[in-house]
Coordinates of C-alpha atoms in Angstrom, one line a residue:
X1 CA -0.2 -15.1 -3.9
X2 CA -0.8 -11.6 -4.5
X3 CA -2.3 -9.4 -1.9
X4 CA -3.6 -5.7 -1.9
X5 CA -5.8 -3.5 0.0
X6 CA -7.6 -0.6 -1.5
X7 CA -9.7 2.5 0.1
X8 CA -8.5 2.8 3.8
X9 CA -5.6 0.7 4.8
X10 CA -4.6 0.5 8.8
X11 CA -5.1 -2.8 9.2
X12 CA -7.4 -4.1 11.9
X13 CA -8.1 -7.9 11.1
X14 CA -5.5 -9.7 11.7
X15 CA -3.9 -10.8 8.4
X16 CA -1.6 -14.0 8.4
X17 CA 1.2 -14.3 5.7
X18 CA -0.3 -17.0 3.1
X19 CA -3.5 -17.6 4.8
X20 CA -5.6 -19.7 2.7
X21 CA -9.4 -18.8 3.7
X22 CA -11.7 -16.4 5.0
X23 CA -11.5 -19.0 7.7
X24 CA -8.0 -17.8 8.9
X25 CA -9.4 -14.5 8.9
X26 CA -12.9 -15.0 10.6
X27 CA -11.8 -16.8 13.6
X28 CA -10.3 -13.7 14.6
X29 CA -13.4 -11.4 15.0
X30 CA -14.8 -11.0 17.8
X31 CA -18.2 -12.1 19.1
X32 CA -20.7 -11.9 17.8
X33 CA -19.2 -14.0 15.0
X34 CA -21.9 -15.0 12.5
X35 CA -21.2 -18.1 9.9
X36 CA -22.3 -16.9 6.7
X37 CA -22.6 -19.3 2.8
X38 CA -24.1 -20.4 0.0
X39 CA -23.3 -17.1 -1.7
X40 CA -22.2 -15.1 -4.9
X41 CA -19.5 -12.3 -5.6
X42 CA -20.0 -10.7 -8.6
X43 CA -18.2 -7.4 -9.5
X44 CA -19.1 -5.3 -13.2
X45 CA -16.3 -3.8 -14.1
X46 CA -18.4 -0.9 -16.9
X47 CA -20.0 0.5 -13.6
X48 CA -17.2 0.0 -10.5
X49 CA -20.0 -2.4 -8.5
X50 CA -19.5 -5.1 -6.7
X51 CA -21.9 -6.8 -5.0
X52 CA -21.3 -10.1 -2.6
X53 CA -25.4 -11.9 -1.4
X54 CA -25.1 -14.7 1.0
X55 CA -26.9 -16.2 4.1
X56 CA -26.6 -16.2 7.4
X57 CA -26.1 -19.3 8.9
X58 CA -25.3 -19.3 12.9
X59 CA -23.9 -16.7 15.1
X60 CA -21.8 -17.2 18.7
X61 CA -23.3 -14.3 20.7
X62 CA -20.2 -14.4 23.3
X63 CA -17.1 -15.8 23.6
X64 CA -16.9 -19.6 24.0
X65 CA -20.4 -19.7 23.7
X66 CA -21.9 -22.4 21.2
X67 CA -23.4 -21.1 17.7
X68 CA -27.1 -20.8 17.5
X69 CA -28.7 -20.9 14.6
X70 CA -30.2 -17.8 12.5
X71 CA -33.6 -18.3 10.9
X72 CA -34.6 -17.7 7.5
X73 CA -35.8 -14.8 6.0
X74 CA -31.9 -14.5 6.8
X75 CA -30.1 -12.1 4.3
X76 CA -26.4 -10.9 3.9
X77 CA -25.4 -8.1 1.3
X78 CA -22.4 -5.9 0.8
X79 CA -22.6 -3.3 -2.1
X80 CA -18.9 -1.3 -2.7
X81 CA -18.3 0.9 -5.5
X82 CA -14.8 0.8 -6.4
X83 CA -12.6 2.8 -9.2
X84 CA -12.4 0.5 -11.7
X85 CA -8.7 1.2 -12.6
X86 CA -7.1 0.9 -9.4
X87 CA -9.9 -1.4 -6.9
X88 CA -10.0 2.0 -4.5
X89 CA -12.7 1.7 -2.7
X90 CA -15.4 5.3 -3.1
X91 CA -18.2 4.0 -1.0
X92 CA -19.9 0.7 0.9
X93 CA -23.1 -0.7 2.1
X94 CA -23.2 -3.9 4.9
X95 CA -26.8 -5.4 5.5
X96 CA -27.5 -8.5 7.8
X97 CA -31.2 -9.5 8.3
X98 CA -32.8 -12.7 9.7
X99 CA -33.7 -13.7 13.1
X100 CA -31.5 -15.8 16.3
X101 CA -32.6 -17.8 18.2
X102 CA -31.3 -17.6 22.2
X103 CA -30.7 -20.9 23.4
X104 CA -34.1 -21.4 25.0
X105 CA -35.2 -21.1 21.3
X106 CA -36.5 -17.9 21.8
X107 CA -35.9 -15.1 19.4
X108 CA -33.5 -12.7 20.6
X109 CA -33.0 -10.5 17.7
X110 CA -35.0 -10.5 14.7
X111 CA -35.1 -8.4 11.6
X112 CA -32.4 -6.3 10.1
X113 CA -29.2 -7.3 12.5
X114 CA -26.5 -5.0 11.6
X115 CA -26.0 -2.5 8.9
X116 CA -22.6 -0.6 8.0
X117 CA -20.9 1.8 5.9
X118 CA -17.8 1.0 4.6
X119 CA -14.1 1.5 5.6
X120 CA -11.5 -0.8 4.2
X121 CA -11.6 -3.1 1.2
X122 CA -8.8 -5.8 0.9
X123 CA -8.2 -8.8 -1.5
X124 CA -6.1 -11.7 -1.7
X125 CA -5.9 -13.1 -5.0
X126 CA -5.2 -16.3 -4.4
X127 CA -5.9 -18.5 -7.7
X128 CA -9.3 -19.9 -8.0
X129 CA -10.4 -19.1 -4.3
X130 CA -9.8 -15.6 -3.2
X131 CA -10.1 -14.1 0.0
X132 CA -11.7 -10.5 0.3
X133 CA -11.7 -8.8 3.5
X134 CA -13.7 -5.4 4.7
X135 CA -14.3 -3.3 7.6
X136 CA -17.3 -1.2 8.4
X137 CA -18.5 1.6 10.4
X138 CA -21.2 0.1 12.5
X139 CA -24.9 2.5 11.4
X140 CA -27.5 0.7 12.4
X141 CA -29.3 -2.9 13.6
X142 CA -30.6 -4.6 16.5
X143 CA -27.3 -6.4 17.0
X144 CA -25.5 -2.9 16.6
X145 CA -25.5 -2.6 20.4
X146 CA -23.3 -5.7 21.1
X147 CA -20.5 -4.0 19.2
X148 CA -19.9 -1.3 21.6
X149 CA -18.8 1.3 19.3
X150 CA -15.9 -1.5 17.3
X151 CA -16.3 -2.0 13.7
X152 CA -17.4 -4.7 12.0
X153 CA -15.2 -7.0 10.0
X154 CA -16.1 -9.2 7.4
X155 CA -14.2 -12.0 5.7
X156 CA -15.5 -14.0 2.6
X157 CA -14.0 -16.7 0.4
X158 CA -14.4 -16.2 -2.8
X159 CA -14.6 -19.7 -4.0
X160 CA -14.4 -20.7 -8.4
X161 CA -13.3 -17.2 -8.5
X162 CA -12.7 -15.8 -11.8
X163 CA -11.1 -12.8 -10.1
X164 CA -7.4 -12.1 -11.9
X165 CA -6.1 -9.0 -9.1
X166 CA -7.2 -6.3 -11.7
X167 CA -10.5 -4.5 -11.3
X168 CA -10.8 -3.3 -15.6
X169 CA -12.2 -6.8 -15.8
X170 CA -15.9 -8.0 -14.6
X171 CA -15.2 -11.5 -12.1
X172 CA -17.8 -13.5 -10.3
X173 CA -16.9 -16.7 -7.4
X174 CA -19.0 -18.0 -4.5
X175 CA -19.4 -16.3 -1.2
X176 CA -18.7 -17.4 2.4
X177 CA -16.8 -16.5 5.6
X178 CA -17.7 -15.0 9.1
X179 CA -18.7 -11.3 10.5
X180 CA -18.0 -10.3 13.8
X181 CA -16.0 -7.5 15.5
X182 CA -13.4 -6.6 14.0
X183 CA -10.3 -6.3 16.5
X184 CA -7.5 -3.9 16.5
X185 CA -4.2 -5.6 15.3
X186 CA -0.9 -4.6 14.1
X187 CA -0.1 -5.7 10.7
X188 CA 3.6 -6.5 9.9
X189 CA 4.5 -8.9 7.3
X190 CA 8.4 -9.1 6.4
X191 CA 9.8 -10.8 3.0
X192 CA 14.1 -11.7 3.4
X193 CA 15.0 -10.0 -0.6
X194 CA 17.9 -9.7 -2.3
X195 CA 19.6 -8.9 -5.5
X196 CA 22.9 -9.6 -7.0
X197 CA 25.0 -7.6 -9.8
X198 CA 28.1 -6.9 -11.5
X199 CA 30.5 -3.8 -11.5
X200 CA 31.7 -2.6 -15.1
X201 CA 35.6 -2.7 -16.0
X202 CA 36.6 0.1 -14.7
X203 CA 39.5 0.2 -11.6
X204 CA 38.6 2.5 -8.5
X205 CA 41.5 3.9 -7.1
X206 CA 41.9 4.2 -3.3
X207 CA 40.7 7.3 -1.9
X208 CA 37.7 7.1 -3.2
X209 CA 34.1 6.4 -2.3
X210 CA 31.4 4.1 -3.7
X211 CA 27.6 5.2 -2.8
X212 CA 25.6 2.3 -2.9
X213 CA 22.0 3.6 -3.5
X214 CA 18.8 1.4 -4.2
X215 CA 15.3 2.9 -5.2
X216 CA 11.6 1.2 -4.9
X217 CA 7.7 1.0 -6.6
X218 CA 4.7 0.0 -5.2
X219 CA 1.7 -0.9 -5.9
X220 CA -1.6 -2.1 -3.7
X221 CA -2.6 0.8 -1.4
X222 CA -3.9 4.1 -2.7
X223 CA -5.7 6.1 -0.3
X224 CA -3.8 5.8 3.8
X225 CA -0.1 5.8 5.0
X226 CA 1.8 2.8 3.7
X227 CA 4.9 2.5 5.2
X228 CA 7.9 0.1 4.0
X229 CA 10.6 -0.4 6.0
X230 CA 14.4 -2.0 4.4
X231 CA 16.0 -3.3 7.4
X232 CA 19.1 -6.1 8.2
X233 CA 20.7 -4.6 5.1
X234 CA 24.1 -5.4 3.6
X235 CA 26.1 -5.3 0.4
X236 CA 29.0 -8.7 -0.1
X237 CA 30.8 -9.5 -3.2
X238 CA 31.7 -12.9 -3.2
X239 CA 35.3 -12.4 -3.5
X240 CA 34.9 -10.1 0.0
X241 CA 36.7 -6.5 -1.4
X242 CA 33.3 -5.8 -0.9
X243 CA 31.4 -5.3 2.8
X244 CA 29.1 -3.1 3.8
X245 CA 26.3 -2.6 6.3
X246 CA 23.6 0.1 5.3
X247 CA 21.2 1.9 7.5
X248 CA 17.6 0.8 7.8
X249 CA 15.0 3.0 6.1
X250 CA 11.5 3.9 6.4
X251 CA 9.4 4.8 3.6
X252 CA 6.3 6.5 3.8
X253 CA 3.9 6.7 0.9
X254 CA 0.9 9.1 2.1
X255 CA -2.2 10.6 -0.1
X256 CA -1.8 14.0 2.4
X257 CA 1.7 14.7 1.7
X258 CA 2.3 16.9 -1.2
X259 CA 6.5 17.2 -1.1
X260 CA 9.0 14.3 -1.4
X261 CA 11.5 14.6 1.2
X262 CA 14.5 12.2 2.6
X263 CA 16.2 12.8 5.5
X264 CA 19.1 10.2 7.6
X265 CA 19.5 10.6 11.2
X266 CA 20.7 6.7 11.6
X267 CA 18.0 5.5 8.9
X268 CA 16.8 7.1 6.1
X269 CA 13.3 8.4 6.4
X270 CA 11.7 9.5 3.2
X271 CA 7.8 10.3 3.3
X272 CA 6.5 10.7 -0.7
X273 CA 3.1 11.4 -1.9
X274 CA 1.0 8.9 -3.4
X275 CA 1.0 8.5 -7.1
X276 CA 4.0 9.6 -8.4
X277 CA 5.7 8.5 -11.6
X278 CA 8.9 6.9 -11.2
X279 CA 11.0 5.5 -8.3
X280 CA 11.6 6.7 -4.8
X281 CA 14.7 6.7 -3.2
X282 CA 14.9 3.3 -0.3
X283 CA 18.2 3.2 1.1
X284 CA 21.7 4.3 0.9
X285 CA 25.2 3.6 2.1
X286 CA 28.9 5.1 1.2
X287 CA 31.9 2.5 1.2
X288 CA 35.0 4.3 1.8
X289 CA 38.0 2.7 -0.6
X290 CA 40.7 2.3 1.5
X291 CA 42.7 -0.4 -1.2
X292 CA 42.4 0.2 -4.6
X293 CA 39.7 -2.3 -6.1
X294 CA 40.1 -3.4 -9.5
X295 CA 37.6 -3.4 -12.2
X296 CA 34.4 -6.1 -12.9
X297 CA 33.8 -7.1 -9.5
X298 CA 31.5 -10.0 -9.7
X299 CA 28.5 -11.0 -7.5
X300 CA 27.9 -8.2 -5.4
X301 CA 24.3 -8.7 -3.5
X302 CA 22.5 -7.1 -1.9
X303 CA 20.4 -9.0 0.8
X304 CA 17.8 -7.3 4.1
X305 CA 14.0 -7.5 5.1
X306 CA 11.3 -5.4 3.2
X307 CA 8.4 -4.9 5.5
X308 CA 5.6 -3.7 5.4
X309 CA 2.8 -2.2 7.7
X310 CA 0.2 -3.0 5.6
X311 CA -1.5 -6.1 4.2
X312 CA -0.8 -6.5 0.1
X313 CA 1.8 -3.9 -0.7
X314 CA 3.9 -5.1 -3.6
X315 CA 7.1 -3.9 -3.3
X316 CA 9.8 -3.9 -6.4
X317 CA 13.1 -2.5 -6.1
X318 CA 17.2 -2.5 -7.7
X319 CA 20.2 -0.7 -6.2
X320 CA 23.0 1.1 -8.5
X321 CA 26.5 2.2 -7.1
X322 CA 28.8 5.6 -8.3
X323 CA 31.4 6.6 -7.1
X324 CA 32.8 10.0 -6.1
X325 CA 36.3 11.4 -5.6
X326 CA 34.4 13.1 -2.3
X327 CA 31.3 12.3 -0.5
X328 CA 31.1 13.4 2.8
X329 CA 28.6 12.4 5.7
X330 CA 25.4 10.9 4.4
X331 CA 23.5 13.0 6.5
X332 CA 24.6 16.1 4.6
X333 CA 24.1 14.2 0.8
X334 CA 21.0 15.7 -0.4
X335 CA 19.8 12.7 -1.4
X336 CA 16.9 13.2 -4.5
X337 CA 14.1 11.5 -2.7
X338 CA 12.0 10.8 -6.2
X339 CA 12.6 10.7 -10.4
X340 CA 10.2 13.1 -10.4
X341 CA 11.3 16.6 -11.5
X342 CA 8.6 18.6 -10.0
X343 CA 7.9 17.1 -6.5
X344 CA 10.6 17.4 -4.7
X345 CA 12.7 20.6 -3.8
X346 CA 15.2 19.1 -6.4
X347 CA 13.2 20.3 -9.3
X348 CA 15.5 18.5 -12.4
X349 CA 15.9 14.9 -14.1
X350 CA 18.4 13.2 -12.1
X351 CA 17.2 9.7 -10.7
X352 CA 16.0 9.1 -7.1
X353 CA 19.4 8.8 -4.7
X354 CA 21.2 11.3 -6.2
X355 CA 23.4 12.4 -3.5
X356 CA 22.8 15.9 -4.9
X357 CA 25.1 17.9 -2.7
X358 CA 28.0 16.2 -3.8
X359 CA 27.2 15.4 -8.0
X360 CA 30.0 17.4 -9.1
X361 CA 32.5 14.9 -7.6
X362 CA 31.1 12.6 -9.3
X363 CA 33.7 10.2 -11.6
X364 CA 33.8 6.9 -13.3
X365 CA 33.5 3.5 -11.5
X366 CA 31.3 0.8 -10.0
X367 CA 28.3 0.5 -12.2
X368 CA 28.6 4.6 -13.4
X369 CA 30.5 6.0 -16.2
X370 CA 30.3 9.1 -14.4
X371 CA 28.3 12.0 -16.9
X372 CA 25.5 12.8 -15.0
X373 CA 24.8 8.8 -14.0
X374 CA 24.9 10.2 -10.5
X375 CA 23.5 6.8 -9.0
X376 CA 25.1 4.5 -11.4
X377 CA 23.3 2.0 -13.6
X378 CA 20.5 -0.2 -11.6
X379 CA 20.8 -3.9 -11.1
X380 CA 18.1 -6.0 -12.4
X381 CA 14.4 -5.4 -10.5
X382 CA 12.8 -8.1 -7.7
X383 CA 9.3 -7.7 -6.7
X384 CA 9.0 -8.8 -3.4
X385 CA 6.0 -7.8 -1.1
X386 CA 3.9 -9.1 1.9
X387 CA 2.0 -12.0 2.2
X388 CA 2.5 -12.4 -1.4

């Protein structure tokens, strides 16, 4: 399953890990929750445009209240441009017509029902039935009232969905699901990761430190504060020379920010801007050597929780190891939040968790030849994420 959300990102449907249906979606929004099918998605890649007509079907006015039914001419339309390279959405129409009965089978409200301007776009691409999800600003419709100032959340199915998770290519699928209120709810989705690698030849002498670092990309979000945390961390060899816990970290990727920075005070916080080349720094620990540790240790793994705050962030990350005749306490490192060579207040070429404060005691060992390695050679890459 792969899962992503474009334009505005806090979360507030509640999205549950490998969810199958709008269904699972719908049946949390709030009254009034309107039943919608019998529709189309069809998105044209040349101009950015997708466009989702279906029809109203029954609405439940209050909670635990039966449906009634909503009369034809009934109409449902959402019109979203997005940026055809990334699925960020630029702007967003929501239009309900057609008329409900009360249950005297009287009509209640009749006309155009609700009307909205877009907030959020998400998508779960799912195979051959897709789930997209949106919220809107409430603007305008008789029902408008009985949402009290909430938003409006829609959920469709995308059913015989030709939809791949890329946005350079026109799609079309079916369209149902449910509108209703959309209701305020934390997102937090955690995948259990890990990664295992080998250290070269090379003996490392007691006295000596090793600094585990590991680095991350994502991809999904472009346009709100994603925030990925790394937490339950440690680092075994299956031979145990090797144990070590490492501090949580928080990683904030945010299109306001215009400076990369990491700071540790117990977990390492680093806050990036959006869209930079690269990798960005995750976590770090140092293991002191206390016993000399001979060369090509074997199996060392890496193992925690990546989590995320935000529905369809894929997440993929390695770790690397130096070591250093000194290192010194982490929250003095310098740690190089980001490759990039312009962005952060380290303006050079070495990788994301270089402990730059220290580079010069830098010496062979681990998965480093020393040279200006200064975070060692990276493991292989996992791409882990939520609800993927």
């Amino acid at each position: 399953m792969r899962a992503y959300t474009a334009g505005l990102v806090a979360c507030s449907l509640l999205l549950l890990c490998g969810a199958a249906s709008a269904a699972d979606y719908g049946d949390n929004l709030g009254e009034p929750n309107t039943l919608f099918g019998g529709g189309t998605t069809r998105y044209d890649a040349a101009s950015g445009l997708l466009t989702i007509n279906a029809t109203p079907l029954s609405t439940r006015l209050t909670p635990g209240a039966r449906r009634v039914a909503i009369e034809p001419p009934s109409s449902l339309a959402i019109e979203a441009q997005l940026d055809a390279g990334s699925g960020t959405v630029l702007r967003g129409t929501f239009t309900m017509t057609g008329d409900v009965d009360d249950y005297a089978s009287q009509i209640e409200y009749s006309g155009v029902l609700l009307t909205g301007d877009i907030i959020e776009f998400s998508y779960f691409d799912l195979s051959s039935t897709d789930v997209f999800v949106f919220r809107f600003k409430v603007t305008g419709g008789s029902l408008a009232p009985r949402y009290a100032g909430n938003e409006i959340g829609v959920a469709v199915t995308v059913d015989h969905s030709t939809f791949s998770g890329d946005f350079d290519k026109s799609f079309k699928g079916g369209a149902s699901g449910h509108v209703g209120i959309s209701v305020p709810v934390e997102f937090v989705c955690a995948d259990p990761s890990s990664i295992t690698a080998n250290f070269d030849g090379t003996p490392i002498p007691a006295g000596r430190t090793i600094w585990f670092n590991s680095v991350l990309k994502v991809s999904g979000p472009q346009s709100a504060p994603v925030t990925i945390q790394f937490q339950d961390v440690t680092i075994n060899s299956a031979d145990g020379l090797i144990s070590v816990v490492v501090p949580d970290a928080e990683v904030t990727f945010s299109p306001t920010e215009t400076t990369a920075s990491t700071t540790f005070t117990g977990t390492w916080v680093t806050t990036v801007p959006f869209g930079l080349p690269g990798n960005t720094f995750f976590t770090g620990a140092a293991f002191p050597v206390t016993t000399s540790l001979p060369g090509g240790i074997k199996n060392v793994t890496w193992s925690g929780r990546i989590i995320s705050d935000t529905p369809g962030v894929a997440v993929q990350w390695q770790w690397a190891a130096a070591v250093y005749s000194t290192l010194g306490d982490l929250d003095s490192l310098g740690v190089k939040p980001v490759d990039d060579n312009k962005a952060s207040v380290y303006k050079n070429s070495d990788h994301a968790g270089t402990p730059e404060s220290v580079r010069q005691f830098l010496v062979s060992g681990a998965r480093g030849g020393g040279g200006s390695n200064f975070t060692g050679s990276y493991s292989g890459t996992v791409k882990t994420g939520a609800c993927q």
